[in-house]
XYZ file of C-alpha atoms in Angstrom:
762
model
C -24.913 47.764 37.225
C -21.307 46.739 37.689
C -19.790 43.521 36.414
C -19.719 41.968 39.901
C -23.407 42.724 40.414
C -24.233 41.146 37.050
C -22.286 37.994 37.944
C -24.136 37.773 41.280
C -27.497 38.282 39.579
C -26.581 35.681 36.952
C -26.015 32.988 39.556
C -29.215 33.844 41.407
C -31.298 33.934 38.219
C -30.093 30.465 37.226
C -30.990 29.075 40.632
C -34.386 30.866 40.915
C -35.587 32.099 37.513
C -39.054 33.178 38.674
C -37.787 35.072 41.706
C -35.412 37.293 39.697
C -37.464 37.592 36.540
C -38.138 41.332 37.010
C -34.435 42.098 37.476
C -33.527 40.194 34.327
C -36.221 42.003 32.294
C -34.867 45.316 33.554
C -31.412 44.424 32.270
C -32.970 43.306 28.980
C -34.546 46.753 28.524
C -31.182 48.361 29.232
C -29.581 46.076 26.626
C -32.189 47.000 23.995
C -31.460 50.698 24.538
C -27.716 50.240 24.184
C -28.194 47.960 21.179
C -30.163 50.659 19.395
C -27.389 53.184 20.053
C -24.690 50.827 18.730
C -26.752 50.070 15.642
C -26.800 53.788 14.853
C -23.153 54.482 15.675
C -20.726 52.132 17.442
C -19.134 53.930 20.365
C -15.921 53.415 22.221
C -17.632 52.985 25.602
C -18.494 49.332 25.127
C -17.664 47.624 28.415
C -21.157 47.932 29.907
C -22.729 46.688 26.674
C -20.322 43.726 26.496
C -21.136 42.774 30.108
C -24.855 42.910 29.381
C -24.445 40.688 26.292
C -22.548 38.075 28.296
C -25.113 38.168 31.114
C -28.136 37.746 28.831
C -26.427 34.967 26.862
C -25.935 33.042 30.102
C -29.506 33.428 31.417
C -31.377 33.267 28.095
C -31.868 29.516 28.481
C -33.889 30.146 31.675
C -36.074 32.865 30.057
C -36.843 31.490 26.598
C -40.282 33.118 26.505
C -38.979 36.559 27.474
C -35.796 36.425 25.344
C -36.928 34.446 22.278
C -34.478 35.666 19.592
C -31.573 37.189 21.444
C -29.020 36.039 18.837
C -30.760 37.848 15.987
C -29.853 41.272 17.327
C -26.207 40.272 17.797
C -26.016 38.937 14.235
C -27.492 42.168 12.839
C -25.005 44.276 14.775
C -22.005 42.252 13.671
C -23.039 42.104 10.015
C -23.529 45.874 9.871
C -20.593 47.145 11.890
C -18.137 44.222 12.197
C -15.306 46.288 10.725
C -15.930 49.292 13.028
C -16.488 47.550 16.343
C -13.771 47.413 18.945
C -11.888 44.061 18.844
C -12.757 43.254 22.473
C -16.460 43.979 21.928
C -16.422 41.969 18.697
C -14.917 38.972 20.485
C -17.487 39.311 23.297
C -20.357 39.267 20.813
C -18.903 36.230 18.993
C -18.412 34.412 22.313
C -22.072 35.020 23.151
C -23.152 33.643 19.762
C -20.980 30.542 20.233
C -22.556 29.997 23.653
C -26.030 30.294 22.188
C -25.118 27.862 19.385
C -23.782 25.308 21.881
C -27.046 25.535 23.815
C -29.166 25.108 20.693
C -30.612 28.616 20.613
C -29.015 29.345 17.200
C -28.506 27.186 14.148
C -25.402 26.653 12.042
C -27.083 28.073 8.941
C -27.608 31.382 10.758
C -24.064 31.693 12.103
C -21.823 30.300 9.341
C -22.275 33.198 6.871
C -21.484 35.679 9.627
C -18.478 33.756 10.874
C -16.927 33.486 7.424
C -17.482 37.198 6.939
C -15.662 37.811 10.229
C -12.647 35.858 8.917
C -11.840 39.007 6.945
C -11.204 40.985 10.128
C -7.649 41.839 11.117
C -8.048 40.048 14.450
C -5.989 36.945 15.041
C -7.689 35.867 18.272
C -11.107 36.186 16.671
C -10.084 33.989 13.727
C -8.739 31.324 16.075
C -11.947 31.365 18.126
C -14.236 31.032 15.102
C -12.123 28.328 13.444
C -12.026 26.156 16.557
C -15.746 26.569 17.113
C -16.702 25.495 13.576
C -14.507 22.397 13.746
C -15.682 21.464 17.243
C -19.331 22.068 16.313
C -19.255 19.707 13.325
C -17.212 17.128 15.200
C -19.581 17.165 18.176
C -22.608 16.808 15.904
C -21.082 13.640 14.397
C -19.742 12.166 17.621
C -22.443 9.584 18.332
C -23.850 9.212 14.810
C -23.418 10.998 11.524
C -25.599 14.071 11.224
C -26.023 14.005 7.462
C -28.378 16.979 7.416
C -25.869 19.229 9.174
C -22.958 17.833 7.163
C -24.677 18.511 3.847
C -25.687 21.977 4.990
C -22.177 22.913 6.108
C -20.547 21.352 3.046
C -22.804 23.306 0.709
C -21.890 26.519 2.454
C -18.171 25.697 2.399
C -18.399 24.894 -1.317
C -19.747 28.401 -1.929
C -17.172 29.888 0.442
C -14.343 28.252 -1.516
C -15.429 30.230 -4.592
C -15.356 33.505 -2.686
C -13.074 36.103 -4.206
C -11.905 37.077 -0.762
C -8.781 35.042 -0.126
C -9.092 34.971 3.668
C -12.589 33.491 3.685
C -11.744 30.914 1.008
C -8.561 29.910 2.794
C -10.385 29.424 6.101
C -13.082 27.363 4.380
C -10.383 25.097 2.965
C -8.714 24.883 6.379
C -12.003 23.752 7.950
C -12.464 21.037 5.306
C -8.938 19.685 5.642
C -9.094 19.755 9.434
C -12.341 17.788 9.499
C -10.875 15.282 7.037
C -7.768 14.949 9.183
C -9.882 14.210 12.235
C -11.848 11.554 10.288
C -15.095 13.474 10.725
C -15.505 13.932 6.970
C -13.741 11.222 4.996
C -16.042 10.765 2.014
C -15.548 11.547 -1.671
C -17.552 14.781 -1.454
C -15.026 16.250 0.990
C -12.084 15.287 -1.212
C -13.714 16.776 -4.286
C -14.284 20.031 -2.422
C -10.514 20.230 -1.945
C -10.020 19.326 -5.609
C -12.316 22.224 -6.560
C -10.186 24.508 -4.407
C -7.303 23.864 -6.829
C -9.246 25.929 -9.382
C -9.166 29.043 -7.181
C -7.129 31.871 -8.735
C -5.252 32.536 -5.490
C -1.846 30.767 -5.374
C -2.035 30.407 -1.573
C -5.253 28.424 -1.736
C -3.791 26.318 -4.534
C -0.732 25.523 -2.405
C -2.890 24.566 0.592
C -4.987 22.200 -1.538
C -1.916 20.621 -3.146
C -0.297 20.042 0.241
C -3.457 18.302 1.376
C -3.123 15.737 -1.420
C 0.582 15.271 -0.699
C 0.068 14.830 3.043
C 2.305 17.807 3.828
C -0.322 20.116 5.278
C 0.157 19.348 8.986
C 2.130 22.529 9.495
C -0.356 24.524 7.426
C -3.282 23.142 9.424
C -1.555 23.942 12.689
C -0.898 27.472 11.478
C -4.502 27.799 10.323
C -5.767 26.505 13.655
C -3.580 29.026 15.473
C -4.583 31.758 13.035
C -0.974 32.234 11.944
C -1.514 33.924 8.565
C 1.404 36.074 7.528
C -0.650 38.589 5.596
C -3.523 38.795 8.109
C -1.587 38.951 11.341
C -2.484 41.692 13.733
C 0.969 42.544 14.993
C -0.331 45.325 17.198
C -2.705 43.078 19.083
C -1.418 42.342 22.592
C -0.458 38.759 23.349
C -2.133 37.552 26.522
C 0.160 36.044 29.059
C -0.450 32.440 29.884
C -0.510 32.087 33.641
C -1.685 29.735 36.325
C -5.230 28.572 35.888
C -5.607 29.677 32.272
C -6.943 27.394 29.612
C -3.631 27.204 27.752
C -1.914 26.037 30.871
C -4.248 23.100 31.406
C -5.590 21.923 28.040
C -2.248 21.232 26.335
C -1.018 18.519 28.666
C 1.565 20.813 30.329
C 1.368 21.367 34.064
C 0.366 24.732 35.509
C 3.641 24.915 37.397
C 5.662 24.718 34.174
C 3.586 27.471 32.585
C 3.940 29.699 35.654
C 7.711 29.241 35.775
C 8.057 29.946 32.075
C 6.287 33.320 32.273
C 6.869 34.517 35.818
C 10.145 33.075 37.133
C 13.662 34.220 36.325
C 15.090 36.974 34.139
C 14.162 37.695 30.530
C 16.802 35.387 29.054
C 15.807 32.359 31.141
C 12.115 33.118 30.553
C 12.660 33.035 26.804
C 14.375 29.647 27.056
C 11.618 28.239 29.243
C 8.914 29.563 26.942
C 10.630 28.080 23.879
C 10.906 24.717 25.642
C 7.251 24.924 26.645
C 6.209 25.609 23.047
C 8.197 22.594 21.855
C 6.509 20.382 24.437
C 3.054 21.609 23.444
C 3.867 21.093 19.759
C 5.001 17.512 20.418
C 1.811 16.823 22.385
C -0.343 18.169 19.554
C 1.641 16.100 17.055
C 1.112 12.942 19.123
C -2.598 13.682 19.286
C -2.792 14.067 15.522
C -0.924 10.779 15.111
C -3.426 9.015 17.379
C -6.265 10.395 15.269
C -4.785 8.737 12.203
C -2.999 11.726 10.670
C -0.569 10.258 8.157
C 0.399 10.701 4.547
C -1.091 7.395 3.454
C -4.606 8.671 4.163
C -3.940 11.624 1.862
C -2.722 9.329 -0.895
C -5.998 7.438 -0.459
C -7.789 10.765 -0.914
C -6.478 10.912 -4.496
C -8.425 7.754 -5.252
C -11.689 9.503 -4.350
C -11.376 12.235 -6.981
C -14.380 11.980 -9.298
C -12.647 12.837 -12.577
C -8.884 12.301 -12.168
C -8.167 12.832 -15.890
C -9.770 16.286 -15.909
C -8.176 17.082 -12.549
C -4.680 16.196 -13.814
C -5.180 18.059 -17.098
C -6.332 21.189 -15.266
C -3.324 21.166 -12.935
C -0.933 20.497 -15.800
C -2.464 23.312 -17.841
C -1.987 25.656 -14.896
C 1.593 24.414 -14.576
C 2.343 25.160 -18.219
C 0.785 28.618 -18.158
C 1.870 29.540 -14.663
C 4.882 31.700 -15.407
C 4.066 33.876 -12.395
C 4.016 30.909 -10.007
C 6.854 30.387 -7.575
C 9.195 27.457 -8.047
C 7.914 25.732 -4.875
C 4.357 25.970 -6.206
C 5.453 24.466 -9.518
C 7.145 21.615 -7.663
C 3.931 20.897 -5.758
C 1.988 20.887 -9.023
C 4.489 18.483 -10.618
C 4.310 16.140 -7.640
C 0.512 16.054 -7.504
C 0.109 15.621 -11.260
C 2.704 12.832 -11.360
C 1.116 11.018 -8.455
C -2.389 11.252 -9.903
C -1.143 10.010 -13.295
C 0.716 7.088 -11.735
C -2.079 6.171 -9.318
C -4.933 6.214 -11.839
C -2.747 5.139 -14.826
C -3.740 8.157 -16.860
C -2.530 9.172 -20.314
C -0.928 12.615 -20.091
C 1.772 12.294 -22.723
C 2.733 15.991 -22.697
C 3.922 15.619 -19.106
C 7.097 13.663 -19.965
C 8.572 16.181 -22.465
C 7.784 18.907 -19.901
C 9.730 17.043 -17.214
C 12.557 16.371 -19.656
C 13.499 20.055 -19.584
C 14.242 19.873 -15.864
C 16.334 16.660 -15.939
C 19.740 18.216 -15.295
C 22.196 17.638 -12.436
C 22.393 21.340 -11.548
C 18.604 21.739 -11.426
C 17.131 22.910 -8.142
C 15.323 20.120 -6.231
C 16.427 17.648 -8.896
C 15.833 14.585 -6.703
C 12.169 15.511 -6.196
C 11.820 16.056 -9.922
C 13.325 12.660 -10.709
C 11.064 11.003 -8.136
C 8.046 12.663 -9.746
C 9.176 11.529 -13.198
C 9.444 7.931 -11.995
C 6.074 8.155 -10.223
C 4.334 9.291 -13.411
C 5.447 6.147 -15.284
C 3.266 3.056 -15.523
C 2.873 0.074 -17.814
C 0.140 1.717 -19.913
C 2.417 4.547 -21.050
C 3.807 3.871 -24.556
C 7.562 3.178 -24.388
C 8.137 5.651 -27.238
C 6.862 8.466 -25.014
C 9.346 7.607 -22.262
C 12.440 6.939 -24.390
C 13.419 10.642 -24.783
C 13.101 11.149 -21.019
C 15.216 8.072 -20.300
C 17.826 9.077 -22.873
C 18.046 12.588 -21.389
C 18.400 11.104 -17.916
C 21.247 8.774 -18.911
C 23.084 11.421 -20.939
C 22.962 14.014 -18.179
C 23.589 11.834 -15.112
C 25.417 8.650 -16.114
C 28.785 9.375 -17.698
C 32.443 9.234 -16.728
C 32.791 12.931 -15.869
C 29.836 13.001 -13.490
C 30.312 12.838 -9.764
C 29.642 9.477 -8.086
C 26.524 10.668 -6.267
C 25.099 11.996 -9.548
C 25.718 8.666 -11.303
C 24.123 6.747 -8.420
C 21.015 8.971 -8.525
C 20.753 8.527 -12.280
C 21.008 4.717 -12.213
C 18.533 4.466 -9.335
C 16.053 6.627 -11.250
C 16.487 4.423 -14.327
C 15.743 1.378 -12.174
C 12.576 2.969 -10.746
C 11.358 3.822 -14.233
C 12.079 0.266 -15.419
C 10.160 -1.179 -12.470
C 7.039 0.632 -13.667
C 7.648 0.402 -17.429
C 10.258 -2.278 -18.296
C 9.708 -1.999 -22.063
C 11.528 1.342 -22.164
C 14.902 -0.393 -21.565
C 17.028 -1.778 -24.416
C 19.727 -4.439 -24.231
C 22.572 -2.150 -25.310
C 21.751 0.497 -22.733
C 21.335 -2.170 -20.055
C 24.763 -3.643 -20.861
C 26.363 -0.200 -20.576
C 24.719 0.520 -17.228
C 25.647 -2.931 -15.914
C 29.339 -2.104 -16.380
C 29.131 0.259 -13.400
C 28.852 -2.714 -11.061
C 32.676 -2.671 -10.831
C 32.862 1.027 -10.004
C 35.081 2.062 -7.120
C 32.382 4.109 -5.465
C 30.072 1.912 -3.455
C 26.794 3.829 -4.148
C 27.365 3.552 -7.906
C 28.197 -0.161 -7.733
C 25.188 -0.814 -5.494
C 22.842 1.002 -7.873
C 24.177 -0.958 -10.876
C 23.807 -4.283 -9.052
C 20.238 -3.367 -8.096
C 19.462 -2.726 -11.777
C 20.984 -6.101 -12.704
C 18.966 -7.839 -9.979
C 15.778 -6.254 -11.323
C 16.286 -7.596 -14.829
C 17.292 -11.006 -13.487
C 13.692 -11.190 -12.322
C 12.059 -9.478 -15.308
C 14.046 -10.560 -18.368
C 17.375 -12.383 -17.786
C 17.917 -12.717 -21.525
C 18.547 -8.963 -21.819
C 21.622 -9.257 -19.578
C 25.017 -10.546 -20.545
C 25.738 -14.167 -19.718
C 28.007 -13.301 -16.787
C 25.285 -11.107 -15.210
C 22.356 -13.513 -15.531
C 23.175 -15.537 -12.442
C 22.938 -19.256 -11.840
C 19.851 -21.021 -13.139
C 18.460 -18.047 -15.078
C 15.244 -18.677 -16.979
C 15.986 -17.286 -20.445
C 12.425 -17.887 -21.590
C 11.088 -15.299 -19.115
C 10.557 -11.970 -20.876
C 8.658 -8.751 -20.347
C 5.051 -8.804 -21.512
C 4.252 -6.881 -24.676
C 2.753 -3.404 -24.494
C -0.984 -3.585 -23.866
C -0.901 -7.240 -22.864
C -3.333 -7.782 -20.026
C -4.070 -10.945 -18.112
C -7.562 -11.113 -16.662
C -7.725 -12.380 -13.096
C -10.149 -15.225 -12.470
C -10.032 -15.000 -8.698
C -9.236 -12.628 -5.848
C -5.586 -11.613 -5.863
C -3.709 -13.433 -3.108
C -6.494 -15.884 -2.257
C -4.237 -18.809 -3.188
C -1.869 -17.744 -0.404
C -4.675 -18.100 2.116
C -5.471 -21.589 0.790
C -1.864 -22.726 1.022
C -1.606 -21.286 4.517
C -4.764 -23.123 5.606
C -3.456 -26.395 4.100
C -0.145 -25.944 5.907
C -1.906 -25.369 9.228
C -4.020 -28.496 8.756
C -0.897 -30.512 7.950
C 0.869 -29.207 11.055
C -2.139 -30.100 13.171
C -2.081 -33.666 11.857
C 1.651 -33.948 12.517
C 1.217 -32.531 16.024
C -1.575 -35.024 16.766
C 0.587 -37.848 15.485
C 3.544 -36.712 17.610
C 1.307 -36.438 20.679
C 0.007 -39.987 20.150
C 3.574 -41.211 19.749
C 4.615 -39.458 22.954
C 1.727 -41.086 24.822
C 2.778 -44.489 23.483
C 6.377 -43.888 24.549
C 5.196 -42.932 28.015
C 3.207 -46.166 28.346
C 6.252 -48.189 27.242
C 8.467 -46.399 29.757
C 5.951 -47.095 32.503
C 6.032 -50.791 31.655
C 9.827 -50.797 31.686
C 10.000 -49.191 35.150
C 8.192 -52.225 36.621
C 10.892 -54.694 35.622
C 13.170 -56.252 38.248
C 16.817 -55.261 38.621
C 17.935 -58.896 38.253
C 16.167 -59.142 34.960
C 17.939 -55.953 33.811
C 21.300 -57.423 34.860
C 20.729 -60.664 33.000
C 19.747 -58.771 29.852
C 22.711 -56.383 30.032
C 25.091 -58.480 27.970
C 22.400 -59.390 25.474
C 21.528 -55.707 25.098
C 25.151 -54.831 24.406
C 25.316 -57.591 21.813
C 22.094 -56.326 20.276
C 23.543 -52.819 20.235
C 26.609 -54.008 18.358
C 24.412 -55.894 15.926
C 22.250 -52.812 15.390
C 25.329 -50.670 14.810
C 26.720 -53.192 12.325
C 23.347 -53.314 10.617
C 23.106 -49.531 10.395
C 26.665 -49.283 9.089
C 25.944 -51.962 6.523
C 22.724 -50.207 5.576
C 24.575 -46.923 5.121
C 27.372 -48.551 3.211
C 25.251 -50.488 0.677
C 22.225 -49.561 -1.382
C 20.334 -52.156 -3.381
C 18.734 -51.063 -6.626
C 15.602 -49.056 -5.933
C 16.670 -48.197 -2.344
C 18.642 -45.270 -0.975
C 22.191 -45.483 0.265
C 24.160 -43.105 2.422
C 27.345 -41.178 1.852
C 29.436 -42.517 4.754
C 32.700 -40.639 4.950
C 35.745 -42.551 3.931
C 37.908 -43.373 0.935
C 38.093 -46.300 -1.461
C 41.564 -47.238 -0.259
C 40.419 -47.613 3.295
C 37.538 -49.753 2.095
C 39.851 -52.008 0.050
C 42.207 -52.497 2.987
C 39.287 -53.570 5.098
C 37.925 -56.007 2.504
C 39.824 -58.958 3.983
C 38.391 -58.216 7.389
C 34.910 -58.159 5.897
C 35.482 -61.570 4.283
C 36.713 -62.951 7.586
C 33.690 -61.626 9.428
C 31.172 -62.891 6.872
C 29.921 -65.660 9.072
C 29.558 -63.288 12.013
C 27.419 -60.937 9.922
C 25.233 -63.837 8.857
C 24.690 -64.765 12.503
C 23.953 -61.136 13.393
C 21.524 -60.777 10.542
C 19.834 -63.942 11.594
C 19.160 -62.483 15.028
C 17.439 -59.441 13.504
C 14.619 -61.321 11.828
C 11.181 -59.922 12.752
C 7.733 -60.642 11.625
C 6.443 -57.591 9.686
C 3.033 -58.184 11.143
C 4.437 -57.290 14.600
C 5.180 -53.677 13.563
C 2.940 -51.041 15.138
C 1.508 -48.002 13.365
C 4.775 -46.099 13.842
C 6.940 -48.823 12.288
C 8.398 -50.033 15.622
C 9.051 -53.611 16.635
C 9.777 -55.373 19.914
C 13.473 -56.136 20.427
C 13.722 -59.907 21.194
C 16.717 -59.375 23.470
C 15.458 -56.479 25.599
C 11.716 -56.825 25.090
C 11.464 -53.093 24.368
C 10.038 -51.353 21.358
C 12.477 -49.703 19.006
C 12.652 -48.592 15.412
C 13.005 -51.462 12.959
C 16.569 -51.699 11.625
C 17.178 -53.321 8.301
C 19.338 -56.445 8.831
C 22.944 -56.161 7.688
C 23.702 -57.655 4.295
C 26.058 -60.568 4.087
C 29.114 -60.486 1.889
C 27.399 -62.689 -0.689
C 24.412 -60.342 -0.781
C 26.716 -57.356 -1.262
C 28.471 -59.088 -4.157
C 25.135 -60.016 -5.699
C 24.056 -56.362 -5.422
C 27.263 -55.241 -7.173
C 26.784 -57.773 -9.967
C 23.185 -56.659 -10.408
C 24.263 -53.004 -10.595
C 26.917 -53.844 -13.244
C 24.423 -55.792 -15.349
C 21.841 -52.964 -15.133
C 24.455 -50.401 -16.242
C 25.477 -52.584 -19.201
C 21.857 -53.066 -20.192
C 21.232 -49.311 -20.151
C 24.513 -48.523 -21.881
C 25.769 -46.442 -18.949
C 29.159 -46.315 -17.304
C 29.911 -49.406 -15.217
C 29.986 -48.766 -11.459
C 33.219 -49.029 -9.493
C 33.708 -52.400 -7.810
C 36.306 -53.337 -5.189
C 38.669 -56.258 -5.381
C 36.420 -58.273 -3.104
C 33.490 -57.794 -5.510
C 31.421 -55.197 -3.635
C 30.622 -51.608 -4.619
C 33.141 -48.908 -3.661
C 32.328 -46.050 -1.297
C 32.469 -43.457 -4.089
C 29.912 -45.483 -6.035
C 27.735 -45.739 -2.939
C 27.901 -41.940 -2.517
C 26.935 -41.382 -6.118
C 23.989 -43.761 -5.839
C 22.949 -42.097 -2.599
C 22.931 -38.632 -4.231
C 20.939 -39.964 -7.173
C 18.368 -41.560 -4.858
C 18.118 -38.392 -2.757
C 17.590 -36.271 -5.857
C 14.883 -38.655 -7.057
C 13.200 -38.499 -3.658
C 13.231 -34.687 -3.611
C 11.777 -34.564 -7.120
C 9.043 -36.982 -6.059
C 8.248 -34.896 -2.957
C 8.122 -31.691 -5.022
C 5.774 -33.337 -7.485
C 3.545 -34.498 -4.662
C 3.535 -30.999 -3.163
C 2.522 -29.497 -6.506
C -0.199 -32.095 -6.856
C -1.526 -31.304 -3.388
C -1.364 -27.570 -4.094
C -3.243 -28.040 -7.358
C -5.802 -30.177 -5.553
C -6.223 -27.491 -2.865
C -6.735 -24.846 -5.568
C -9.474 -26.784 -7.316
C -12.720 -25.053 -8.192
C -14.671 -26.538 -5.318
C -12.043 -25.540 -2.715
C -11.711 -21.828 -3.590
C -11.665 -19.877 -0.356
C -13.410 -16.853 -1.883
C -16.304 -19.124 -2.891
C -16.666 -20.483 0.627
C -16.893 -17.126 2.415
C -16.564 -13.389 1.956
C -13.014 -12.160 2.495
C -12.715 -9.647 5.331
C -10.134 -6.873 5.902
C -8.203 -9.214 8.202
C -7.848 -11.675 5.298
C -6.349 -8.994 3.059
C -3.912 -7.987 5.790
C -2.950 -11.650 6.074
C -2.431 -11.833 2.308
C -0.118 -8.820 2.488
C 1.879 -10.446 5.299
C 2.149 -13.724 3.382
C 3.406 -11.883 0.313
C 6.107 -10.157 2.338
C 7.081 -13.496 3.903
C 7.300 -15.047 0.427
C 9.564 -12.243 -0.772
C 11.773 -12.728 2.275
C 12.000 -16.484 1.705
C 12.872 -15.900 -1.943
C 15.617 -13.478 -0.987
C 16.995 -15.915 1.593
C 16.900 -18.713 -0.948
C 18.864 -16.635 -3.446
C 21.699 -16.114 -0.967
C 21.541 -19.674 0.376
C 20.273 -18.722 3.822
C 16.969 -20.559 3.482
C 18.657 -23.900 2.906
C 20.948 -23.349 5.880
C 17.920 -22.438 8.000
C 16.061 -25.599 6.963
C 19.125 -27.749 7.628
C 19.539 -26.222 11.079
C 15.869 -26.795 11.857
C 16.056 -30.398 10.675
C 19.190 -30.986 12.752
C 17.492 -29.502 15.794
C 14.452 -31.734 15.286
C 16.718 -34.752 14.901
C 18.592 -33.911 18.111
C 15.336 -33.468 20.024
C 13.853 -36.662 18.605
C 16.905 -38.928 18.987
C 17.099 -39.311 22.829
C 13.391 -40.103 23.190
C 13.225 -43.098 20.857
C 14.387 -45.765 23.275
C 16.820 -46.403 26.068
C 19.033 -48.233 23.623
C 19.308 -45.137 21.451
C 19.949 -43.076 24.559
C 22.808 -45.311 25.659
C 24.388 -45.031 22.243
C 24.777 -41.285 22.717
C 26.342 -41.658 26.184
C 30.128 -41.520 26.504
C 31.877 -44.795 27.429
């Protein structure tokens, strides 16, 4: 029966199984006869047999009683003659088995041994088909819920496949494991330890694939494995199928069918090659974006190192292979160095023979020297004895940091020294630090920048090790590096205090916002009362309001110009000479000030909760202004200040000819009062912070911290580092001053109409 007749019978048998049962059984008998012949000797005339296999695989679901174990015969044929069968027939048989597995007629335990045996075939398309099926099968089984039975079964088989002496089968088993980990299907410790066991395989290619998995560099290797692109297993003679309109490759990759058709069927050979290359780049970018959406990044691979069961034994095994691996390529040795260094630094292991081994490669003319230096810095941590790192540091400085070295070499050397000191500060000595700090005046900018970064590091760690000129302003000389082995036990969750301070700040802002809202409502009620006044009444009060404004201005000027003991003064701009020239005018206007001060007398009981009083002239609420001091009061204040200074044995304050304090003295007293106020506010803030961190207010005792809380802690730490950096350069203070000025400008016009008229031009 021809292929067209089989396709027609297939459709009819699916629609009416009972009506075409005899025809299907006839084809089954024909298949059994051909199967017996192929079991004895595979022939080249396979097309009819391949068509029969595809037909029976399609209709077997409708005739389960008549075709109970159809896959068993296919498995026997492939296991016996897989190396002798024609590639097209072999792919047809594998396609039928995959179809039966997808429909549940075959189990994974029956097919996996056969599939991994078929990985040894020199057939690229077959390897791609089997690899994609295994990955898709496990992923589909764990789509809705984890199928632990299937996962354990497949993992056990892959663990045995990784120990296979055949390199192709072991490499494909490792590719399946890494691909399932990349797709977050298997992300447990058992999967990671399977990859760690693959590092013990004698084949260098499998070792490289496993090392790249831990370094997060195996995206290209996984793509090549998925495409079956193995250099030693490629079937160069196999024909490459053209990708045309309606094919799977033209629709599943996100590229339109029209683009695929134009790339392979339009234009001459040169333009076709360009279009095909562009199409491959587009498909590669689409696959890369899909991997990124699935969470494919290097950080996940670094997290995989934390799941290794015995990191000390793992690192020692890799380092032993590195020491005895004279036949290994240099790139393989570099991968081993990187993985060992990262495992040692991550788990804080003791592998003291690693540092003398790396010391041999610390030379400027060494190949891939920057990667070697990065690995050396990564392998350092605070639990490594400083004596074990001193030879490495000395070799680094002698080879990279000297006058005859090129600027880029010196910059790399100083930066590496800084990275080592970040992880193990005890390895640095004062003399060496002073010598390296001299490069801050180098002509080459990279060298000077690296030296300044090293100085900035020790300003934070141990300022006393630096010279006096390099310590910076306000250096804490008592701060030193902790001794080797010194460990401080944590009594609470790291970063929980940041959450408490953030919660206290939010509560304080809420209280301030509620207070501001209540004040705004009160202002609105006052404005509504003012709108109901008559225009005549406003005209009669106009002159009185202007007088009151002048009095308030005089009172504010007097308040800024004089500060009684215990109160704050202001630093009004001006000089002592100008003040002395105006002393006669002040004496002449003494009586006027007394009258003005007399008009500003209010009953303290009339103040509202915001400290506002009713102006007797306008009848409106405004902020209470301290009455201006008379000349006699100013002189009494000056005499009191002089007597207090004499009693304390301090320098006598400056006094004008008219007996009042000078402006310079007022500025000094204002600065002293402001400093005292800031110290008092800081002390109150520390007291509140200590109160918020009390035992009964611990946030980790109130509730269980969630992943969102830890992300918030990380953000708060970064914000704290940014604020500290801004404070060091003076930007934080400027930012706070600008914010305070903006708040003052927004608050000033809304206080009262009197304050608003003061800001209006004449």
